[in-house]
XYZ file of C-alpha atoms in Angstrom:
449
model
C 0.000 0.000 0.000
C 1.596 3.332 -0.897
C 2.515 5.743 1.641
C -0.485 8.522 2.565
C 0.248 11.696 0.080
C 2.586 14.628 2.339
C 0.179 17.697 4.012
C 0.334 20.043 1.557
C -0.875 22.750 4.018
C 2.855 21.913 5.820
C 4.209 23.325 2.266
C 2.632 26.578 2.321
C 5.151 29.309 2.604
C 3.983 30.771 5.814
C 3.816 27.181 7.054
C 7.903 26.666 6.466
C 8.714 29.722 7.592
C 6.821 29.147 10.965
C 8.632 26.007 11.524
C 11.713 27.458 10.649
C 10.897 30.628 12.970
C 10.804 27.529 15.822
C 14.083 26.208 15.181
C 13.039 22.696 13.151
C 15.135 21.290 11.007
C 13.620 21.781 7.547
C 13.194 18.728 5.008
C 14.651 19.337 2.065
C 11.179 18.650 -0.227
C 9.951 21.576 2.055
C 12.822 23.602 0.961
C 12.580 22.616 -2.474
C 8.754 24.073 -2.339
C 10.105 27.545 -0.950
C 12.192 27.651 -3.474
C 10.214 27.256 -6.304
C 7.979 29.473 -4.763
C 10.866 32.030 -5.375
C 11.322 31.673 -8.913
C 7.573 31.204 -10.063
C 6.261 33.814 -7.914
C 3.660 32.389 -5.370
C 5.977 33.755 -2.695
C 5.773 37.306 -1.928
C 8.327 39.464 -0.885
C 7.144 39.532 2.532
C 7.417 36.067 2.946
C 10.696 35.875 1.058
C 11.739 37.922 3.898
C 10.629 36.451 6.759
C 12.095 33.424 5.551
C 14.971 34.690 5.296
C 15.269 36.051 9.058
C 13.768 32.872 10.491
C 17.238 31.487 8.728
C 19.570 34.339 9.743
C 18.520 34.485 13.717
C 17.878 30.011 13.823
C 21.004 29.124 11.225
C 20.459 26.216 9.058
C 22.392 22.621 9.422
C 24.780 21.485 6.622
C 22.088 19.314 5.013
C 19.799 22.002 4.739
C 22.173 24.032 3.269
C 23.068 21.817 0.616
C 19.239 21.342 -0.013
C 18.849 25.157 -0.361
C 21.960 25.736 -2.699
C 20.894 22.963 -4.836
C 17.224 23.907 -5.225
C 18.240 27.416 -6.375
C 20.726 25.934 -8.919
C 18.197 23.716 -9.815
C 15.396 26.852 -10.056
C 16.721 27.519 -13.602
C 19.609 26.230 -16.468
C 22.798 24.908 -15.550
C 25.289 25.456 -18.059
C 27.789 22.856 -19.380
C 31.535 24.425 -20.842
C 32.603 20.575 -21.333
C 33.343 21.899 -25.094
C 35.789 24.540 -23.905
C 39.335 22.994 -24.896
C 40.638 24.317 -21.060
C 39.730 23.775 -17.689
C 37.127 26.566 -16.441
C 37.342 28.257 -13.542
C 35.955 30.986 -11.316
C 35.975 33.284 -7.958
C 33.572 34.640 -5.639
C 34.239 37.633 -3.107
C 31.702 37.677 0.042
C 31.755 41.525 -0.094
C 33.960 44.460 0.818
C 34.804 48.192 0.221
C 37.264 49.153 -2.957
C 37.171 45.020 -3.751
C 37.338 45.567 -7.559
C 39.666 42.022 -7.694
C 37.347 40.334 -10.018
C 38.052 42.594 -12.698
C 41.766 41.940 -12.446
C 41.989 38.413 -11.766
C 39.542 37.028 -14.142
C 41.597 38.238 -17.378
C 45.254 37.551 -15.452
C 43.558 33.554 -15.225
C 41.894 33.705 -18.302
C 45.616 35.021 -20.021
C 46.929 31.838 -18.274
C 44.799 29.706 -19.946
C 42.110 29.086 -17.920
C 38.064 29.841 -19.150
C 36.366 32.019 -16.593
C 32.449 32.954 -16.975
C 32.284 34.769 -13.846
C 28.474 35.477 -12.894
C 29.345 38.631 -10.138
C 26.098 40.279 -8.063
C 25.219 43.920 -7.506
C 26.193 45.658 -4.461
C 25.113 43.991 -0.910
C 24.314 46.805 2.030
C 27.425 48.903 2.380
C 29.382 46.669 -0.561
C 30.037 47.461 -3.699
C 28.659 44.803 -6.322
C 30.827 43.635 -9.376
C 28.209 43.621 -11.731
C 27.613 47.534 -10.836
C 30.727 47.968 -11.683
C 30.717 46.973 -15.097
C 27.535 48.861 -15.605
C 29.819 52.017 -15.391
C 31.230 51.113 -19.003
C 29.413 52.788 -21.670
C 27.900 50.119 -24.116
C 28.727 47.232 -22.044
C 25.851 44.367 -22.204
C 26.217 43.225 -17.883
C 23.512 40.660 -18.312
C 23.694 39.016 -21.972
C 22.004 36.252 -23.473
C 23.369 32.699 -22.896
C 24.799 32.565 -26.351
C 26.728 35.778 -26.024
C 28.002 34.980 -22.885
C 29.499 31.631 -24.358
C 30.481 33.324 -27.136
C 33.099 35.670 -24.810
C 33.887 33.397 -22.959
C 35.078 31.117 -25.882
C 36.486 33.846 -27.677
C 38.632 36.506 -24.806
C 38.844 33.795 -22.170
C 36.303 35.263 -19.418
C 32.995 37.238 -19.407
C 32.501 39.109 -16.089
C 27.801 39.145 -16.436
C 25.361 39.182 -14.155
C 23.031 36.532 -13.565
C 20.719 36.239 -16.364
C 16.748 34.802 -16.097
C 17.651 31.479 -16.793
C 20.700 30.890 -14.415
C 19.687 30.129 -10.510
C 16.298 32.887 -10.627
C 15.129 31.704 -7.310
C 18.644 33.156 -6.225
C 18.318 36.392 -8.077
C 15.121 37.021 -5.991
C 16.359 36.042 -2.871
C 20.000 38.185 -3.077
C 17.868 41.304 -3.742
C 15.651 40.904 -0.992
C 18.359 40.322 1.629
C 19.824 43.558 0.828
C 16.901 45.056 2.089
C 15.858 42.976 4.868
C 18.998 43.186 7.392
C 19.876 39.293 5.987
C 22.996 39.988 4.021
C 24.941 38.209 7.441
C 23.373 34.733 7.016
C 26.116 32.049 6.377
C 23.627 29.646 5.274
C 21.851 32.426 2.840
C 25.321 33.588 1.915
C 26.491 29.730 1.333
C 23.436 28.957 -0.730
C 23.656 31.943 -3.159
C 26.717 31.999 -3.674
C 27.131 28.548 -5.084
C 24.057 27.909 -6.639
C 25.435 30.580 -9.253
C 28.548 28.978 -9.167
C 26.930 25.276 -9.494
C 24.475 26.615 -12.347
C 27.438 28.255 -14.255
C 29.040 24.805 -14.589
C 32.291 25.839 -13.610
C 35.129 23.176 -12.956
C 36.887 24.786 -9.758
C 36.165 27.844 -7.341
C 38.076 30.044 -5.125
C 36.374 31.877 -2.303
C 37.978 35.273 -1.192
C 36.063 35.420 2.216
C 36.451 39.107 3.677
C 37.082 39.875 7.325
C 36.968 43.009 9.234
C 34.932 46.171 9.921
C 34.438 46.319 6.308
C 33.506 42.887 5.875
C 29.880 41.089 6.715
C 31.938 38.968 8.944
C 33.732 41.250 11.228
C 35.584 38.504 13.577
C 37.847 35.781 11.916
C 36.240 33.163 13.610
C 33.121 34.274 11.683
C 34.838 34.026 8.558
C 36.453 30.917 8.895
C 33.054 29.102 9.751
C 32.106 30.531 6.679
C 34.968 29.731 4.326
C 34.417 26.302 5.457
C 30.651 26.067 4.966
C 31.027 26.887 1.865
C 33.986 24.768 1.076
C 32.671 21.737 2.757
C 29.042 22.873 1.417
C 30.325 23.113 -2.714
C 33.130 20.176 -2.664
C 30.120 17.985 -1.245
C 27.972 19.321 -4.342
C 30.984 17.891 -6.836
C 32.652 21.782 -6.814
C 36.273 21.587 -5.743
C 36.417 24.428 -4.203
C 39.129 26.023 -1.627
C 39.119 29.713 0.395
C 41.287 32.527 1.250
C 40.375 34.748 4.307
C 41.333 37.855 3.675
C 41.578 40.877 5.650
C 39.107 44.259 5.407
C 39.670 46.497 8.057
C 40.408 48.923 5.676
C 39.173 49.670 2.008
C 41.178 47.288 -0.222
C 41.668 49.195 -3.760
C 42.736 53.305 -2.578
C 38.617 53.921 -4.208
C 35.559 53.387 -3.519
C 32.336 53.969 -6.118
C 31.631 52.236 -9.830
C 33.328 54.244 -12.123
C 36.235 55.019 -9.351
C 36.824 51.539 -9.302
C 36.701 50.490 -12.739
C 39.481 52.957 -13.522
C 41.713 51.608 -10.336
C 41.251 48.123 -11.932
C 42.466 49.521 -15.621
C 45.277 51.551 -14.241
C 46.322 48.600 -12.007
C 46.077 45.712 -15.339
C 48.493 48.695 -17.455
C 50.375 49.006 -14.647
C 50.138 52.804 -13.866
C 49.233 52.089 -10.590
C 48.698 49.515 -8.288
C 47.431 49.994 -4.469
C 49.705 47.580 -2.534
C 46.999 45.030 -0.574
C 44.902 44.951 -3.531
C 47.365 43.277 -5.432
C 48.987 41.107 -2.803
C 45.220 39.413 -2.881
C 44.937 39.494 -6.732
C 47.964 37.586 -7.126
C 47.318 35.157 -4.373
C 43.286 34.599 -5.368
C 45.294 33.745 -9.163
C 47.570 31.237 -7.750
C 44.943 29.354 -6.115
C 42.859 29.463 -9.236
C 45.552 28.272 -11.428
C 46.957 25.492 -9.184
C 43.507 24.714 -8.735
C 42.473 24.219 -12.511
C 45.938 22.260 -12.992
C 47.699 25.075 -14.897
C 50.015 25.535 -12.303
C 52.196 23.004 -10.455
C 51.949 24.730 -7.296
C 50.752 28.268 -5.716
C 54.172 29.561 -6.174
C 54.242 28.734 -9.763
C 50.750 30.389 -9.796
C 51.818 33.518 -8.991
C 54.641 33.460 -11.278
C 52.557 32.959 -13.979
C 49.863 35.553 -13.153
C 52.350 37.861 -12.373
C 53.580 37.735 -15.967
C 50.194 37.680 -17.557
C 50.257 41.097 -15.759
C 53.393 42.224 -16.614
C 53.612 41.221 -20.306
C 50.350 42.883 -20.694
C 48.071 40.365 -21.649
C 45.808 40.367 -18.800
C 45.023 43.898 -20.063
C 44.788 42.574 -23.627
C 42.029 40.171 -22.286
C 40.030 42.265 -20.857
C 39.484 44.792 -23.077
C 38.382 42.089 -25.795
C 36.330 40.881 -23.063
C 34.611 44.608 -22.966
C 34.387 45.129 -26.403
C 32.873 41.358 -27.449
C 30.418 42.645 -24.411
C 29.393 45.714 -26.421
C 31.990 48.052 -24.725
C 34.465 50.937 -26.190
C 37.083 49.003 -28.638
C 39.992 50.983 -27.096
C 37.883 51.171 -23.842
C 41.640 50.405 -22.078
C 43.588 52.449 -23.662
C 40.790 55.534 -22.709
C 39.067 54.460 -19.973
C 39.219 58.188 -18.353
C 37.712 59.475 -21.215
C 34.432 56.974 -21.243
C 34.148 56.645 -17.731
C 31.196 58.837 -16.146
C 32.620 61.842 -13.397
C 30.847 63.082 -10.923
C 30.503 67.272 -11.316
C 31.326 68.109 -7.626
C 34.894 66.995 -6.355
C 36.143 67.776 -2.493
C 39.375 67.411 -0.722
C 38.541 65.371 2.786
C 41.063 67.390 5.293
C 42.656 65.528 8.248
C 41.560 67.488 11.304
C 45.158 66.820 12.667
C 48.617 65.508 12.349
C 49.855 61.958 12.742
C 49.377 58.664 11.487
C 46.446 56.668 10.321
C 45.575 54.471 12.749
C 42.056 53.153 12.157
C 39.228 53.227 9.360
C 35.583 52.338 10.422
C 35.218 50.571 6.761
C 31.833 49.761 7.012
C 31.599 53.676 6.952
C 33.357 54.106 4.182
C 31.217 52.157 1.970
C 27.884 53.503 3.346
C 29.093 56.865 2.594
C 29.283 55.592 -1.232
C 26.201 54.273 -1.087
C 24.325 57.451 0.176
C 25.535 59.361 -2.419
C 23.656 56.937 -4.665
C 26.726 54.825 -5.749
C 24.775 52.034 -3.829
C 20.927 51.034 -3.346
C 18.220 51.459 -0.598
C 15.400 49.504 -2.530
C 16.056 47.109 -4.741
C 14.678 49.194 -7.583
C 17.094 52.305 -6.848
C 19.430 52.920 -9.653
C 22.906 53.505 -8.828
C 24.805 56.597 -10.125
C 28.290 55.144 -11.413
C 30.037 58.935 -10.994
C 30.165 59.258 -7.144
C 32.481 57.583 -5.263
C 35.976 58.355 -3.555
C 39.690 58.157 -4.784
C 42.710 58.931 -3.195
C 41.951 56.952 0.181
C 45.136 56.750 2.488
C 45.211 53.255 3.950
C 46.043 52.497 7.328
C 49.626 53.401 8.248
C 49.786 56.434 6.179
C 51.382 59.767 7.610
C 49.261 62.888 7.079
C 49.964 66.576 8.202
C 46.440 68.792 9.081
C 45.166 69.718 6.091
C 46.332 66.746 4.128
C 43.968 65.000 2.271
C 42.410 61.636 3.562
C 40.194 61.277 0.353
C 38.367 62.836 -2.503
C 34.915 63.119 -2.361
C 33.361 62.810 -6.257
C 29.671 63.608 -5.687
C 26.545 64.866 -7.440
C 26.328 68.470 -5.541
C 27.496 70.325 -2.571
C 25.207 69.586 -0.138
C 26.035 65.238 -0.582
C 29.925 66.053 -1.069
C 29.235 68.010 2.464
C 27.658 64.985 4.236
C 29.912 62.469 2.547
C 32.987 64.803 3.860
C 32.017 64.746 7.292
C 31.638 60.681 7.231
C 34.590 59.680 6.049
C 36.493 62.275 8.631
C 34.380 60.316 11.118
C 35.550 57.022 10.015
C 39.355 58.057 9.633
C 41.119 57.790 13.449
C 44.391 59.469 13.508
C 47.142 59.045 16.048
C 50.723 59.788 17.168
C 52.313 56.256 16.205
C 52.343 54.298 13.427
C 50.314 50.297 13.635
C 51.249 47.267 12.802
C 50.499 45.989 9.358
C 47.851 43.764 9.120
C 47.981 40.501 7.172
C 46.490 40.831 3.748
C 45.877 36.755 3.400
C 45.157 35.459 6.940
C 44.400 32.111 6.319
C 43.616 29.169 3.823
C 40.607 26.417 3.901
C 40.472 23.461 1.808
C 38.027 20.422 2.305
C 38.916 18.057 4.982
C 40.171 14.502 3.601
């Protein structure tokens, strides 16, 4: 005699997210409902959101972790490179301030030989967002169709896009709901969206860069480490080999901060005009890992030797502006970035009230100043002006004099380059000795044996 059919009514939305809200462990056909629910719309946005607090404050065990991740991967296409002649590869960044890595490392590992369709998100809370990054170029197509997307790809090695319809949609929902709802911090949410992209892009290998620090979502290494390894252990057990770098974020990690700001720091640093000193100590390290990892290097060290001359030679440059122009982008958008690139018509020196060394930046600050000058979102409707930002930020360590300037402010008018001015003096502490440095790379996870 067959079993007796499951209570539905246990599968109604409000109905998982009340036992969730209690602390049961969910089954993973109930999470498989939610889910769908997500991507065909017969869960609101309300209950999208309550869902996702019941998981933030009552956490979610590994099993139902893996059951969310693969339900959103599962919500829409998973696409299959095996005709690529190369091992593909990719990266994801939890979130930080001035983190513009992805659009230097995925045409130094895509220079090395590697195929990288990197599917990037828009800016989280105070974070900047990779895809909103992109959006700054003029012309340049941040959510293609499938069969442009393989088409870069194929052709310039890598294709930095947003997720598009087809590719994990129940995730694409969730992410922009979370911004809004004070659920960015969730390791379980956080685990679950950010390899369902990765498992529906089909990629071969994965390296995390998993921020720490007052800039970071995870402010406490601890924290971070829990959640490098749920997601390692979380993705290998999904058939993703997959390894993490924690990496530090007490302070902004490119010298900018803001779209367009950004974007520029990333073209400046692949032509080698300029490049901030953390920012590429964690470029270069995030390549190694990604080349040993997709067997084109024999070790890390060899890793960074050969991303180091992709850099150098200049074809990590090459790369990506093919990459922008097969996207729809300026032809020579490398060689004239500054000149396509929007600017912001209001631009302010930040003055250091006194003399002495930079001790401290409240980075969290930093990046919330960014965002309420509209280089971030409120609502997940808000559009994002790519002009504002900041450039010229003095990391920690720096000596100043009164008067010096701790940043420029880039902003739309007087009155927001005022408010942003007296934020980012507040986050800047200045004292009469110089600190330590702090670690850029603190610490490495790989799946236990």
């Amino acid at each position: 005699m067959p079993p007796p059919p499951r209570d539905l009514v246990t599968m109604l939305p409000q109905e998982i997210i009340r036992k969730k809200r209690d602390g049961v462990k969910l089954p993973a056909e109930d999470i498989a409902a939610f889910v769908a629910g997500l991507a065909d719309g017969s869960v609101a946005d309300a209950q999208a959101g309550a869902f996702a607090m019941a998981v933030l404050l009552r956490g979610m065990s590994r099993e139902e972790a893996v059951a969310l991740t693969t339900a959103m991967r599962d919500s829409g296409n998973v696409l299959d490179w095996s005709d690529l002649p190369g091992p593909v590869a990719d990266k994801h960044s939890t979130g930080g301030v001035g983190d513009n890595v992805s659009l230097m490392l995925a045409p130094i590992v895509a220079a090395c030989g590697a195929y990288v369709p990197m599917i990037s998100g828009r800016g989280l809370g105070h974070t900047g967002g990779t895809l909103d990054k992109m959006d700054a170029i003029p012309g340049y197509a941040s959510q293609p169709d499938v069969a442009l997307f393989r088409k870069t790809v194929l052709e310039t090695g890598c294709a930095i896009i947003g997720q598009t319809g087809d590719l994990a949609p129940a995730d694409k929902r969730l992410y922009a709901i979370r911004d809004v709802t004070a659920t960015v911090e969730s390791v379980p949410l956080i685990t679950a969206s950010i390899l369902s992209k990765k498992l529906a892009a089909g990629v071969g290998s994965l390296v995390l860069d998993v921020k720490v620090g007052n800039g970071a979502f995870m402010e406490r290494t601890r924290d971070a480490a829990a959640l490098a390894s749920s997601l390692v252990e979380v993705a290998n057990g999904a058939g993703l080999k997959t390894t993490a770098l924690v990496t530090g974020m007490n302070e902004p990690l490119a010298s900018c901060a803001g779209n367009a700001m950004e974007v520029m720091n990333a073209v400046d640093f692949l032509t080698g005009r300029r490049r901030d000193r953390r920012l590429e100590q964690v470029t270069l390290a995030l390549a190694a890992e990604m080349l040993h990892s997709a067997g084109l290097a024999a070790s890390n060290q060899d890793g960074q030797r050969r991303a180091a001359d992709a850099l150098e030679g200049g074809r990590a440059a090459a790369v990506f502006g093919r990459m922008v122009a097969a996207l729809g982008g300026p032809a020579d958008f490398v060689e004239n970035a500054a000149g396509y690139l929007p600017a912001a018509p209001v631009v302010r020196k930040v003055e250091a009230r006194r003399s002495g060394f930079v001790t401290g930046i409240a980075t969290r600050t930093i990046g919330l100043a960014v965002v309420e000058m509209g280089g971030g979102r409120r609502h997940p409707d808000d559009r994002v002006d790519p002009a504002v930002g900041l450039t010229g930020l003095l990391p920690v360590g720096a000596e100043v004099r009164a008067g010096d300037a701790l940043a420029l402010v880039h902003a739309r008018s007087e009155g927001q380059a005022e408010a942003a001015i007296a934020a980012i003096v507040g986050a800047y502490a200045v004292g009469p000795s110089k600190p330590p440095a702090e670690k850029a790379i603190i610490r490495r996870i790989a799946a236990r044996e």
